[in-house]
Amino acid sequence: MQKRFPSYVLKTLDILRDAGYEAYVVGGAVRDLLLGLEPGDYDIATSARPEQIVAVLRKAGYTLAEKLGENFGVVAAVTEGHAMEVATFRNERYAYGKDAHRPAEVWYCDTLREDLSRRDFTVNAMAMDAAGNLYDFYGGQKDLDAKLLRTVGDPKKRFAEDALRMYRACRFVAQLGFTYVEGDDMAADVAGDYDERLTIEQNLRAAMEKAGKNVPADMKTMGPDAQLTGCGTAPDSGEQRKAENAVRTACWSGQRAELDAFGQPGTKYCMKKRYTFAVSQCRNLSLERVKTELDKMLVGRFAGKGLALFLSSGLAGAQCRVRDRGSESYVDVLPELAHLPGLPQNIRFHCYNVWEHILAAVDNGPQDLTLRWALVLHDVAKGLPGIRGATPDGYPNDHGHEKESAKMAEAILERLRYPHPFIRRVVWLVSRHMRFAPMLIRKNNTLLRWIRSEATGGTFRTEAEMTDAFAQLTEVFLADMGATWAGILQESVMEEGRRLGEEAVQIAREQMPVHTSDLKVRGGEVQELLSAHLEPVMYGEEKRGTSAAGGTGSSGGKRDALPMTVGEAMKYLLVRVQSGSVSNEKEALLAALEAKIKKRKAKRDVALQESCPLQT
């Protein structure tokens, strides 16, 4: 069992124990080891007081952080190139006020049990000694085996102590795939009727049949209102929708309103019982802390499940605090998601409601923050006034949603203060996520024309940047399509879509330079060619920026000059390659420039002959 800890961790435990103190690995590292995962870091809890930790570890040659009083009894220690936190057994008191995450008071305690009692979730409240003995006072191992995320004690008390724990709950669900429960509930009390052994279509069919719908052999032929909306009430009537939104708003304001079921029946994101959090307490959390948890949630392996808890609990409707130059303000987190649950789609193309489609698309996409944000927001405008419409035969549609979703994505990410390059890329992905579909459906390949417009539109600075963007867009497109009937039922369509995306990336990488620096010819080579074609020009006739290239100025007010500047030549070649008339290869580029120079010289000679005809 000792081999489960790295040598530097074992060494630290042994040093503290040999000095007469208790010492244990605690928290997430124990959880991950029991799950067979590699811990990202190791935290140690000990009975030694901070000054004793410092004395013992400094004597052993550790590098230590100072200012212990500011770290709540936590000593940052470095040995063998590895950092870890060594903390005295402690307990905390929180006071809801200026910082909803920082404890108002910390005091030291004498036992491991009391130290673990203050922790957030049972699976994080376990400890292990150097011999591998497990200390589990709050049922963490049992919840770990059942894949449950449960607070240590009363969830209201735990979340009131530290409001960030609500977001951490969503993050841990997204990372571990566990089911969040409260009280004595088990997963079966919360999770919907979704059978992992069945296909998505079989689960949806079973849910519809259970709801009394007559399901034909081809589910895509069902009527416009065939999708089960879930979320407590069906959104088909305006009054029902208003009632449901009123309940959700009450939940988000911190009231304990009841809206038990949440999500589309027959999907793995459906909850037959949901919990609402007292999100008003999140108001004094800093935006930076909230964003950190959001980002970790979004790149989790089970991000869709974490997002389901995030929205159903009311956290998306919370606010958090921003401080700027001494002033303080509050910003919304993600209230723009509120209208999406229960919002039906055209069942001829979509097996999911809008919210479940988004969750499935997120789970389909790579665990990359840019792509996951793009997938969360790619359909955020669906269902809104001016976007939601209907086909002549009554099926819902959302024409133009990608443009409005892109506008909303930009506003959301700016409000949450993400870096501008990050925002620009997410917005570009959202605005273009529908561009591949018509080519795939109508077999009308307009990739070259589209990529040329992107290359010349000023969005990208280099060919590499545009190529990376199209590679990301391909992933968004495939994740999106994989959450529809087309992707679920037809692997051949997914493969065709993948080939289309790969073709786009290849064109962007090999055929469509964005900047002159992307050309396969260097400025010095162009200069050399231009210098071989010096032209006599009158003094004052040269274009601004044209310089002589070593020739001796001729008599009679003339001098030898380049036929064009290097910059003009490079821009000319860039346009020729982007138009498809010249390949981006050194020999082809120099040959095209040679032809251009000769053509210009021929025109000049004709003009000179016309202005000065031979006299006989």
Coordinates of C-alpha atoms in Angstrom, one line a residue:
M1 CA 0.0 0.0 0.0
Q2 CA 2.9 2.3 0.7
K3 CA 3.8 2.3 -3.0
R4 CA 0.6 4.2 -3.7
F5 CA 2.2 7.4 -2.5
P6 CA 5.1 9.0 -4.3
S7 CA 8.4 8.9 -2.5
Y8 CA 8.4 12.6 -1.6
V9 CA 4.9 12.2 0.0
L10 CA 6.0 9.2 2.1
K11 CA 9.1 11.0 3.1
T12 CA 7.1 14.0 4.4
L13 CA 4.7 11.7 6.3
D14 CA 7.6 9.9 7.9
I15 CA 9.4 13.1 8.9
L16 CA 6.3 14.4 10.7
R17 CA 5.5 11.0 12.3
D18 CA 9.1 10.6 13.5
A19 CA 8.9 14.0 15.1
G20 CA 6.0 12.8 17.2
Y21 CA 3.0 14.1 15.2
E22 CA 0.1 12.5 13.3
A23 CA 0.2 13.0 9.6
Y24 CA -2.2 11.8 6.8
V25 CA -2.8 12.4 3.1
V26 CA -6.3 13.9 2.9
G27 CA -8.9 15.1 0.4
G28 CA -8.9 14.6 -3.3
A29 CA -5.7 12.6 -3.5
V30 CA -7.3 9.9 -1.3
R31 CA -10.4 9.9 -3.4
D32 CA -8.5 9.7 -6.7
L33 CA -6.3 6.8 -5.4
L34 CA -9.3 4.8 -4.4
L35 CA -10.8 5.4 -7.9
G36 CA -7.6 4.2 -9.5
L37 CA -6.7 7.7 -10.8
E38 CA -3.5 9.6 -10.6
P39 CA -3.8 12.5 -8.1
G40 CA -2.9 15.9 -9.4
D41 CA -1.5 17.0 -6.0
Y42 CA -1.2 15.8 -2.4
D43 CA -2.4 17.6 0.7
I44 CA -1.2 16.5 4.1
A45 CA -3.0 17.1 7.4
T46 CA -1.1 16.9 10.7
S47 CA -1.5 17.4 14.4
A48 CA 1.6 19.6 14.4
R49 CA 1.0 23.4 14.7
P50 CA 2.3 25.6 11.9
E51 CA 5.5 26.7 13.7
Q52 CA 6.2 23.0 14.4
I53 CA 5.6 22.0 10.8
V54 CA 8.1 24.8 9.7
A55 CA 10.7 23.7 12.2
V56 CA 10.6 20.0 11.3
L57 CA 10.5 20.5 7.6
R58 CA 13.1 23.2 7.4
K59 CA 15.4 21.0 9.4
A60 CA 14.9 18.3 6.8
G61 CA 15.9 20.8 4.0
Y62 CA 12.5 21.7 2.6
T63 CA 11.8 25.0 1.0
L64 CA 8.9 26.7 2.8
A65 CA 6.5 29.6 2.3
E66 CA 6.4 32.3 5.0
K67 CA 3.6 34.4 6.4
L68 CA 1.8 31.4 7.9
G69 CA -0.8 33.5 9.7
E70 CA -2.2 34.6 6.3
N71 CA -2.5 31.0 5.1
F72 CA -4.9 29.7 7.8
G73 CA -2.3 27.3 9.2
V74 CA -1.3 25.9 5.8
V75 CA 2.4 25.6 5.0
A76 CA 3.5 25.4 1.4
A77 CA 6.4 23.0 1.3
V78 CA 8.7 22.0 -1.6
T79 CA 11.0 19.0 -1.7
E80 CA 12.6 17.0 -4.6
G81 CA 11.0 19.5 -6.9
H82 CA 7.5 18.8 -5.8
A83 CA 5.1 21.2 -4.0
M84 CA 2.5 20.2 -1.4
E85 CA 0.4 21.8 1.3
V86 CA 0.9 20.7 4.9
A87 CA -1.9 21.9 7.1
T88 CA -2.6 21.7 10.8
F89 CA -5.8 20.0 11.9
R90 CA -8.3 22.8 12.0
N91 CA -11.9 23.9 11.9
E92 CA -13.5 27.0 10.5
R93 CA -16.3 29.5 11.0
Y94 CA -17.8 31.3 8.1
A95 CA -19.6 34.6 8.1
Y96 CA -21.7 35.5 5.1
G97 CA -20.4 38.8 4.0
K98 CA -17.8 40.3 1.8
D99 CA -16.2 37.0 0.8
A100 CA -18.6 34.0 0.6
H101 CA -15.6 31.6 0.2
R102 CA -13.1 32.8 2.8
P103 CA -13.6 31.7 6.4
A104 CA -14.1 34.4 9.0
E105 CA -12.3 32.5 11.7
V106 CA -10.0 29.4 11.8
W107 CA -8.9 27.5 14.9
Y108 CA -6.8 24.5 15.4
C109 CA -8.2 21.2 16.6
D110 CA -6.6 18.1 18.0
T111 CA -8.2 15.2 16.0
L112 CA -8.3 14.1 12.4
R113 CA -12.0 13.4 12.8
E114 CA -12.8 17.0 13.6
D115 CA -10.6 18.2 10.7
L116 CA -12.4 16.0 8.2
S117 CA -15.8 17.1 9.5
R118 CA -15.4 20.6 8.0
R119 CA -14.8 19.3 4.5
D120 CA -17.3 19.7 1.7
F121 CA -18.3 16.2 0.4
T122 CA -18.0 12.8 1.9
V123 CA -15.7 11.5 -1.0
N124 CA -13.3 14.3 -0.1
A125 CA -13.4 13.7 3.7
M126 CA -11.2 10.7 3.9
A127 CA -7.6 10.3 5.0
M128 CA -4.9 7.7 4.5
D129 CA -1.7 7.2 6.5
A130 CA 1.7 6.2 5.2
A131 CA 0.8 2.5 5.7
G132 CA -2.2 2.8 3.5
N133 CA -4.8 2.6 6.3
L134 CA -8.0 4.5 5.4
Y135 CA -9.8 6.8 7.8
D136 CA -13.4 7.3 6.8
F137 CA -15.8 8.8 9.4
Y138 CA -18.5 10.1 7.1
G139 CA -19.3 7.3 4.6
G140 CA -17.0 8.5 1.8
Q141 CA -16.0 5.0 0.7
K142 CA -19.6 3.9 0.5
D143 CA -20.6 7.0 -1.6
L144 CA -17.5 6.5 -3.8
D145 CA -18.6 2.9 -4.5
A146 CA -22.1 4.1 -5.3
K147 CA -20.8 7.0 -7.4
L148 CA -22.6 9.6 -5.3
L149 CA -21.6 13.1 -4.4
R150 CA -23.0 14.0 -0.9
T151 CA -22.1 16.7 1.5
V152 CA -20.7 16.0 4.9
G153 CA -23.7 16.6 7.0
D154 CA -26.5 19.1 6.2
P155 CA -26.0 20.5 2.6
K156 CA -27.6 23.8 3.6
K157 CA -25.1 24.3 6.3
R158 CA -22.2 23.2 4.1
F159 CA -23.1 25.5 1.3
A160 CA -23.9 28.4 3.7
E161 CA -20.4 28.0 5.1
D162 CA -18.8 28.3 1.7
A163 CA -21.0 29.2 -1.3
L164 CA -18.3 28.1 -3.7
R165 CA -19.1 24.5 -2.7
M166 CA -22.3 24.7 -4.8
Y167 CA -20.2 25.3 -7.9
R168 CA -17.7 22.7 -6.8
A169 CA -20.6 20.2 -6.6
C170 CA -21.2 20.7 -10.3
R171 CA -17.5 20.5 -11.1
F172 CA -17.1 17.2 -9.2
V173 CA -20.2 15.7 -11.0
A174 CA -18.7 16.8 -14.3
Q175 CA -15.3 15.3 -13.5
L176 CA -16.3 12.1 -11.8
G177 CA -19.7 11.4 -13.4
F178 CA -21.3 11.0 -9.9
T179 CA -24.9 11.7 -9.0
Y180 CA -25.4 14.6 -6.6
V181 CA -27.8 13.6 -3.7
E182 CA -28.9 15.0 -0.4
G183 CA -30.1 13.4 2.8
D184 CA -30.4 9.6 2.6
D185 CA -31.2 9.6 -1.2
M186 CA -29.4 7.2 -3.5
A187 CA -28.8 7.5 -7.3
A188 CA -32.1 5.6 -8.0
D189 CA -34.0 8.4 -6.2
V190 CA -32.6 11.1 -8.4
A191 CA -31.6 9.7 -11.8
G192 CA -34.2 9.3 -14.5
D193 CA -35.1 6.0 -16.2
Y194 CA -32.2 5.7 -18.6
D195 CA -30.7 2.3 -19.3
E196 CA -27.1 2.4 -20.3
R197 CA -27.5 -1.0 -22.0
L198 CA -30.0 0.4 -24.5
T199 CA -29.4 2.7 -27.4
I200 CA -30.5 6.4 -27.2
E201 CA -33.4 5.6 -29.6
Q202 CA -34.5 2.7 -27.4
N203 CA -34.5 4.8 -24.3
L204 CA -36.4 7.6 -26.0
R205 CA -38.9 5.1 -27.4
A206 CA -39.5 3.5 -23.9
A207 CA -40.0 7.0 -22.4
M208 CA -42.6 8.0 -25.0
E209 CA -44.4 4.7 -24.8
K210 CA -44.5 5.1 -21.0
A211 CA -46.0 8.5 -21.5
G212 CA -48.8 7.0 -23.6
K213 CA -47.6 8.2 -27.0
N214 CA -48.1 6.0 -30.1
V215 CA -44.5 5.6 -31.4
P216 CA -44.2 4.5 -35.0
A217 CA -41.4 2.3 -36.4
D218 CA -39.6 5.4 -37.6
M219 CA -39.7 7.9 -34.7
K220 CA -38.7 10.7 -37.1
T221 CA -42.2 10.6 -38.6
M222 CA -43.9 11.5 -35.4
G223 CA -45.9 14.7 -35.1
P224 CA -44.6 18.2 -34.2
D225 CA -45.3 17.8 -30.5
A226 CA -43.9 14.3 -30.1
Q227 CA -40.9 15.1 -28.0
L228 CA -41.4 14.7 -24.2
T229 CA -40.6 18.1 -22.7
G230 CA -40.1 17.1 -19.1
C231 CA -39.2 19.8 -16.6
G232 CA -42.4 19.3 -14.7
T233 CA -44.8 20.8 -17.2
A234 CA -45.0 20.8 -20.9
P235 CA -44.1 24.1 -22.6
D236 CA -46.7 23.7 -25.3
S237 CA -49.0 26.4 -23.9
G238 CA -47.9 29.9 -23.0
E239 CA -49.6 29.7 -19.6
Q240 CA -47.8 26.4 -18.8
R241 CA -44.5 27.9 -19.8
K242 CA -45.1 30.9 -17.6
A243 CA -45.9 28.7 -14.6
E244 CA -42.8 26.6 -15.1
N245 CA -40.6 29.7 -15.4
A246 CA -42.2 31.2 -12.3
V247 CA -41.2 28.1 -10.4
R248 CA -37.7 28.1 -11.8
T249 CA -37.3 31.8 -10.9
A250 CA -38.4 31.1 -7.4
C251 CA -35.8 28.4 -7.1
W252 CA -33.1 30.7 -8.4
S253 CA -34.0 33.4 -5.9
G254 CA -33.3 31.0 -3.1
Q255 CA -36.9 30.0 -2.3
R256 CA -37.5 26.3 -1.8
A257 CA -40.0 25.9 -4.7
E258 CA -40.7 22.4 -5.9
L259 CA -40.1 21.4 -9.5
D260 CA -39.2 17.8 -8.9
A261 CA -38.5 16.4 -12.4
F262 CA -36.0 18.1 -14.6
G263 CA -35.0 17.3 -18.1
Q264 CA -36.3 15.3 -21.1
P265 CA -37.5 11.8 -20.1
G266 CA -35.6 9.0 -21.8
T267 CA -32.2 10.9 -21.8
K268 CA -29.3 10.3 -19.4
Y269 CA -29.6 14.0 -18.3
C270 CA -33.1 13.6 -17.0
M271 CA -33.7 13.9 -13.2
K272 CA -36.8 12.6 -11.6
K273 CA -35.8 14.5 -8.5
R274 CA -33.9 17.7 -8.4
Y275 CA -32.4 19.9 -5.7
T276 CA -32.3 23.7 -5.7
F277 CA -29.5 25.6 -4.0
A278 CA -29.7 28.9 -2.1
V279 CA -28.0 30.7 -4.9
S280 CA -28.4 34.2 -3.4
Q281 CA -25.5 33.3 -1.2
C282 CA -23.2 33.2 -4.3
R283 CA -23.5 36.9 -4.7
N284 CA -20.3 37.6 -2.7
L285 CA -18.2 35.0 -4.5
S286 CA -15.6 36.5 -6.8
L287 CA -16.0 36.1 -10.5
E288 CA -12.5 34.6 -10.7
R289 CA -13.4 31.8 -8.3
V290 CA -16.7 31.1 -10.1
K291 CA -15.0 31.0 -13.5
T292 CA -12.4 28.6 -12.3
E293 CA -15.1 26.2 -11.2
L294 CA -17.1 26.7 -14.5
D295 CA -14.0 26.0 -16.6
K296 CA -13.2 22.9 -14.7
M297 CA -16.8 21.7 -15.0
L298 CA -16.8 22.3 -18.8
V299 CA -13.7 20.3 -19.5
G300 CA -14.8 17.4 -17.3
R301 CA -15.4 14.0 -18.9
F302 CA -19.0 14.2 -17.8
A303 CA -19.6 17.9 -18.4
G304 CA -23.2 17.3 -19.6
K305 CA -24.1 15.9 -16.2
G306 CA -22.4 18.7 -14.4
L307 CA -24.2 21.3 -16.5
A308 CA -27.5 19.5 -15.8
L309 CA -27.0 20.1 -12.1
F310 CA -25.7 23.6 -12.7
L311 CA -28.9 24.6 -14.4
S312 CA -31.4 22.5 -12.4
S313 CA -30.1 23.7 -9.1
G314 CA -30.4 27.4 -10.1
L315 CA -26.7 28.2 -10.2
A316 CA -26.9 29.5 -13.7
G317 CA -29.2 32.2 -12.5
A318 CA -26.8 33.4 -9.7
Q319 CA -24.7 36.5 -9.5
C320 CA -21.1 37.0 -8.4
R321 CA -18.9 39.9 -7.5
V322 CA -16.5 41.9 -9.6
R323 CA -14.1 44.4 -8.2
D324 CA -12.6 47.1 -10.4
R325 CA -10.2 49.8 -9.1
G326 CA -11.8 50.0 -5.7
S327 CA -15.4 49.8 -6.9
E328 CA -17.6 46.7 -6.6
S329 CA -20.4 45.4 -8.9
Y330 CA -22.3 42.2 -9.5
V331 CA -22.6 40.3 -12.8
D332 CA -25.0 37.5 -13.8
V333 CA -23.4 34.0 -14.4
L334 CA -25.5 32.4 -17.1
P335 CA -29.2 33.3 -16.9
E336 CA -29.4 33.0 -20.7
L337 CA -29.8 29.3 -20.4
A338 CA -33.0 29.5 -18.4
H339 CA -35.4 29.1 -21.4
L340 CA -33.7 26.1 -22.9
P341 CA -34.9 23.1 -20.8
G342 CA -38.1 21.7 -22.2
L343 CA -37.8 23.5 -25.5
P344 CA -38.8 21.1 -28.2
Q345 CA -37.2 20.8 -31.7
N346 CA -38.2 19.3 -35.0
I347 CA -38.3 15.6 -34.3
R348 CA -37.6 14.7 -37.9
F349 CA -34.0 15.9 -37.3
H350 CA -33.7 16.1 -33.5
C351 CA -34.2 13.3 -31.0
Y352 CA -33.4 15.8 -28.1
N353 CA -35.0 18.9 -26.8
V354 CA -32.7 21.9 -27.1
W355 CA -31.1 21.7 -23.6
E356 CA -30.5 17.9 -23.8
H357 CA -29.1 18.4 -27.4
I358 CA -26.6 21.0 -26.0
L359 CA -25.6 18.6 -23.2
A360 CA -25.1 15.7 -25.6
A361 CA -23.1 17.9 -28.0
V362 CA -20.9 19.1 -25.1
D363 CA -20.2 15.5 -24.1
N364 CA -19.5 14.6 -27.7
G365 CA -16.8 17.3 -28.0
P366 CA -13.2 17.1 -27.0
Q367 CA -12.3 18.2 -23.4
D368 CA -11.1 21.6 -24.6
L369 CA -12.3 24.8 -23.0
T370 CA -12.8 26.8 -26.2
L371 CA -14.8 24.0 -27.9
R372 CA -16.8 23.2 -24.8
W373 CA -17.8 26.9 -24.4
A374 CA -18.7 27.0 -28.1
L375 CA -20.9 23.9 -27.7
V376 CA -22.7 25.3 -24.6
L377 CA -23.6 28.5 -26.4
H378 CA -24.0 27.3 -30.0
D379 CA -27.8 27.0 -29.8
V380 CA -28.4 29.5 -26.9
A381 CA -30.7 31.7 -29.0
K382 CA -33.1 28.9 -30.0
G383 CA -36.6 29.5 -28.8
L384 CA -36.3 33.2 -28.4
P385 CA -38.8 35.7 -29.9
G386 CA -37.8 36.5 -33.4
I387 CA -35.9 33.2 -33.7
R388 CA -38.4 30.5 -32.9
G389 CA -40.8 29.8 -35.7
A390 CA -42.6 26.9 -37.3
T391 CA -42.6 25.0 -40.6
P392 CA -45.8 25.0 -42.7
D393 CA -46.7 21.6 -41.2
G394 CA -46.2 22.7 -37.7
Y395 CA -42.7 21.6 -36.7
P396 CA -40.6 24.1 -34.7
N397 CA -37.6 25.7 -36.3
D398 CA -35.1 28.4 -35.4
H399 CA -33.7 30.0 -38.6
G400 CA -30.9 32.4 -38.0
H401 CA -30.2 31.1 -34.5
E402 CA -26.5 30.8 -35.1
K403 CA -26.1 34.6 -35.7
E404 CA -28.0 35.5 -32.6
S405 CA -26.3 32.8 -30.6
A406 CA -22.9 34.3 -31.6
K407 CA -24.0 37.8 -30.4
M408 CA -25.2 36.3 -27.1
A409 CA -22.0 34.3 -26.8
E410 CA -19.9 37.5 -27.2
A411 CA -22.0 39.4 -24.6
I412 CA -21.8 36.5 -22.1
L413 CA -18.1 35.9 -22.4
E414 CA -17.3 39.6 -22.2
R415 CA -19.5 39.9 -19.1
L416 CA -17.5 37.0 -17.6
R417 CA -14.3 38.7 -18.6
Y418 CA -12.6 36.1 -20.7
P419 CA -9.6 37.2 -22.8
H420 CA -10.5 38.8 -26.1
P421 CA -8.8 36.3 -28.3
F422 CA -10.7 33.5 -26.6
I423 CA -14.0 35.4 -27.0
R424 CA -13.3 36.0 -30.7
R425 CA -12.6 32.3 -31.4
V426 CA -15.7 31.1 -29.5
V427 CA -17.9 33.6 -31.3
W428 CA -16.5 32.6 -34.6
L429 CA -17.2 28.9 -33.9
V430 CA -20.7 29.6 -32.8
S431 CA -21.5 31.8 -35.8
R432 CA -20.1 29.3 -38.3
H433 CA -21.4 26.0 -36.7
M434 CA -24.1 25.6 -39.3
R435 CA -21.9 26.2 -42.4
F436 CA -21.0 22.6 -43.0
A437 CA -24.5 21.2 -42.9
P438 CA -25.9 22.5 -46.2
M439 CA -22.8 21.1 -48.1
L440 CA -23.3 17.7 -46.4
I441 CA -27.1 17.6 -47.1
R442 CA -27.1 19.1 -50.6
K443 CA -23.8 17.8 -51.8
N444 CA -22.9 21.3 -52.8
N445 CA -19.3 21.7 -51.9
T446 CA -18.5 25.4 -51.6
L447 CA -15.6 25.0 -49.2
L448 CA -13.0 26.7 -51.4
R449 CA -15.1 29.8 -51.8
W450 CA -16.0 29.9 -48.1
I451 CA -12.4 29.5 -46.9
R452 CA -11.2 32.1 -49.4
S453 CA -13.7 34.6 -47.9
E454 CA -12.4 33.8 -44.4
A455 CA -8.8 34.2 -45.5
T456 CA -9.5 37.6 -47.0
G457 CA -12.0 38.8 -44.4
G458 CA -9.4 40.0 -41.8
T459 CA -10.5 37.6 -39.0
F460 CA -7.2 35.6 -39.0
R461 CA -3.7 36.9 -39.0
T462 CA -2.0 33.7 -40.4
E463 CA -2.7 30.5 -42.2
A464 CA -1.8 28.5 -39.1
E465 CA -4.4 30.4 -37.1
M466 CA -7.1 29.9 -39.7
T467 CA -6.2 26.2 -40.0
D468 CA -6.5 25.8 -36.3
A469 CA -9.9 27.5 -36.3
F470 CA -11.3 25.2 -39.0
A471 CA -9.9 22.1 -37.1
Q472 CA -11.9 23.3 -34.1
L473 CA -15.0 24.1 -36.2
T474 CA -14.9 20.5 -37.5
E475 CA -14.9 19.2 -33.9
V476 CA -17.9 21.5 -33.1
F477 CA -19.7 20.4 -36.2
L478 CA -19.2 16.7 -35.5
A479 CA -20.2 17.0 -31.8
D480 CA -23.3 19.0 -32.8
M481 CA -24.3 16.5 -35.6
G482 CA -23.6 13.6 -33.2
A483 CA -26.4 14.8 -31.0
T484 CA -29.0 14.5 -33.8
W485 CA -30.8 11.7 -35.5
A486 CA -28.2 12.0 -38.4
G487 CA -25.3 11.3 -36.1
I488 CA -27.0 8.8 -33.8
L489 CA -28.5 6.6 -36.5
Q490 CA -26.1 7.0 -39.4
E491 CA -22.4 6.4 -38.9
S492 CA -21.9 6.9 -42.6
V493 CA -23.2 10.5 -42.3
M494 CA -20.8 11.2 -39.5
E495 CA -17.9 9.8 -41.5
E496 CA -18.9 11.9 -44.5
G497 CA -19.1 15.0 -42.2
R498 CA -15.6 14.1 -40.8
R499 CA -14.2 13.9 -44.4
L500 CA -15.8 17.3 -45.2
G501 CA -14.1 18.8 -42.1
E502 CA -10.8 17.3 -43.0
E503 CA -11.0 18.7 -46.5
A504 CA -11.7 22.1 -45.1
V505 CA -8.6 21.9 -42.8
Q506 CA -6.5 20.7 -45.7
I507 CA -7.6 23.6 -47.9
A508 CA -6.9 26.1 -45.1
R509 CA -3.5 24.6 -44.4
E510 CA -2.3 24.0 -48.0
Q511 CA -4.2 26.2 -50.4
M512 CA -5.2 29.4 -48.7
P513 CA -2.5 31.6 -47.2
V514 CA -3.8 34.5 -45.1
H515 CA -0.7 36.7 -44.9
T516 CA 2.3 37.2 -47.2
S517 CA 4.4 35.5 -44.5
D518 CA 2.4 32.3 -45.4
L519 CA 3.8 32.3 -48.9
K520 CA 6.4 29.6 -49.8
V521 CA 8.8 32.3 -51.1
R522 CA 10.8 34.7 -49.0
G523 CA 11.2 38.4 -49.4
G524 CA 14.9 38.1 -50.3
E525 CA 14.1 35.7 -53.2
V526 CA 11.5 38.2 -54.5
Q527 CA 14.1 41.0 -54.2
E528 CA 16.6 39.0 -56.2
L529 CA 14.1 38.5 -59.0
L530 CA 13.0 42.1 -59.1
S531 CA 16.6 43.3 -59.2
A532 CA 17.1 41.3 -62.4
H533 CA 14.4 43.4 -64.1
L534 CA 15.5 47.0 -63.3
E535 CA 13.6 49.6 -65.4
P536 CA 14.7 53.1 -66.4
V537 CA 12.4 55.8 -64.9
M538 CA 12.5 59.5 -64.9
Y539 CA 13.5 61.3 -61.7
G540 CA 10.4 61.9 -59.6
E541 CA 8.5 59.2 -61.5
E542 CA 9.1 56.4 -58.9
K543 CA 6.3 55.3 -56.7
R544 CA 6.8 56.2 -53.1
G545 CA 8.8 53.4 -51.4
T546 CA 10.4 52.2 -54.6
S547 CA 14.2 52.1 -54.2
A548 CA 17.1 51.6 -56.7
A549 CA 18.6 48.2 -56.6
G550 CA 22.3 48.8 -57.2
G551 CA 22.0 50.2 -60.8
T552 CA 23.8 53.4 -61.8
G553 CA 21.5 56.3 -62.5
S554 CA 21.5 57.0 -66.2
S555 CA 22.1 60.4 -67.8
G556 CA 19.3 62.7 -69.1
G557 CA 17.3 62.6 -65.8
K558 CA 16.8 58.9 -65.7
R559 CA 17.7 56.1 -63.2
D560 CA 17.3 52.3 -62.9
A561 CA 14.6 51.2 -60.3
L562 CA 12.7 48.0 -59.4
P563 CA 9.6 47.4 -61.4
M564 CA 7.6 47.2 -58.0
T565 CA 8.4 47.0 -54.4
V566 CA 8.9 43.7 -52.6
G567 CA 5.7 44.4 -50.6
E568 CA 3.7 45.0 -53.7
A569 CA 5.0 41.8 -55.3
M570 CA 4.2 39.7 -52.2
K571 CA 0.7 41.1 -52.0
Y572 CA 0.2 40.3 -55.7
L573 CA 1.3 36.8 -55.2
L574 CA -0.9 36.4 -52.1
V575 CA -4.0 37.4 -54.1
R576 CA -3.0 35.0 -56.9
V577 CA -2.7 32.1 -54.5
Q578 CA -6.0 32.9 -52.7
S579 CA -7.8 33.1 -56.1
G580 CA -6.5 29.7 -57.0
S581 CA -4.7 30.7 -60.1
V582 CA -1.2 30.0 -58.7
S583 CA -0.1 27.3 -56.3
N584 CA 1.7 28.2 -53.2
E585 CA 5.0 26.7 -54.3
K586 CA 8.3 28.6 -54.7
E587 CA 8.8 27.9 -58.4
A588 CA 5.2 28.7 -59.3
L589 CA 5.3 31.9 -57.3
L590 CA 8.5 33.1 -58.9
A591 CA 7.3 32.2 -62.3
A592 CA 4.0 34.1 -61.8
L593 CA 6.0 37.1 -60.6
E594 CA 8.3 36.9 -63.6
A595 CA 5.3 36.8 -66.0
K596 CA 3.8 39.8 -64.2
I597 CA 7.0 41.8 -64.6
K598 CA 7.3 40.9 -68.3
K599 CA 3.7 41.8 -68.9
R600 CA 4.1 45.2 -67.2
K601 CA 7.3 45.8 -69.2
A602 CA 5.5 45.0 -72.5
K603 CA 2.7 47.4 -71.6
R604 CA 5.3 50.1 -70.8
D605 CA 7.1 49.6 -74.1
V606 CA 3.8 49.9 -76.0
A607 CA 2.9 53.1 -74.1
L608 CA 6.4 54.5 -74.9
Q609 CA 6.0 53.7 -78.6
E610 CA 2.6 55.4 -78.7
S611 CA 3.9 58.5 -77.0
C612 CA 7.1 58.7 -79.0
P613 CA 6.5 57.2 -82.6
L614 CA 9.6 56.5 -84.7
Q615 CA 10.4 59.4 -87.2
T616 CA 11.2 58.5 -90.7

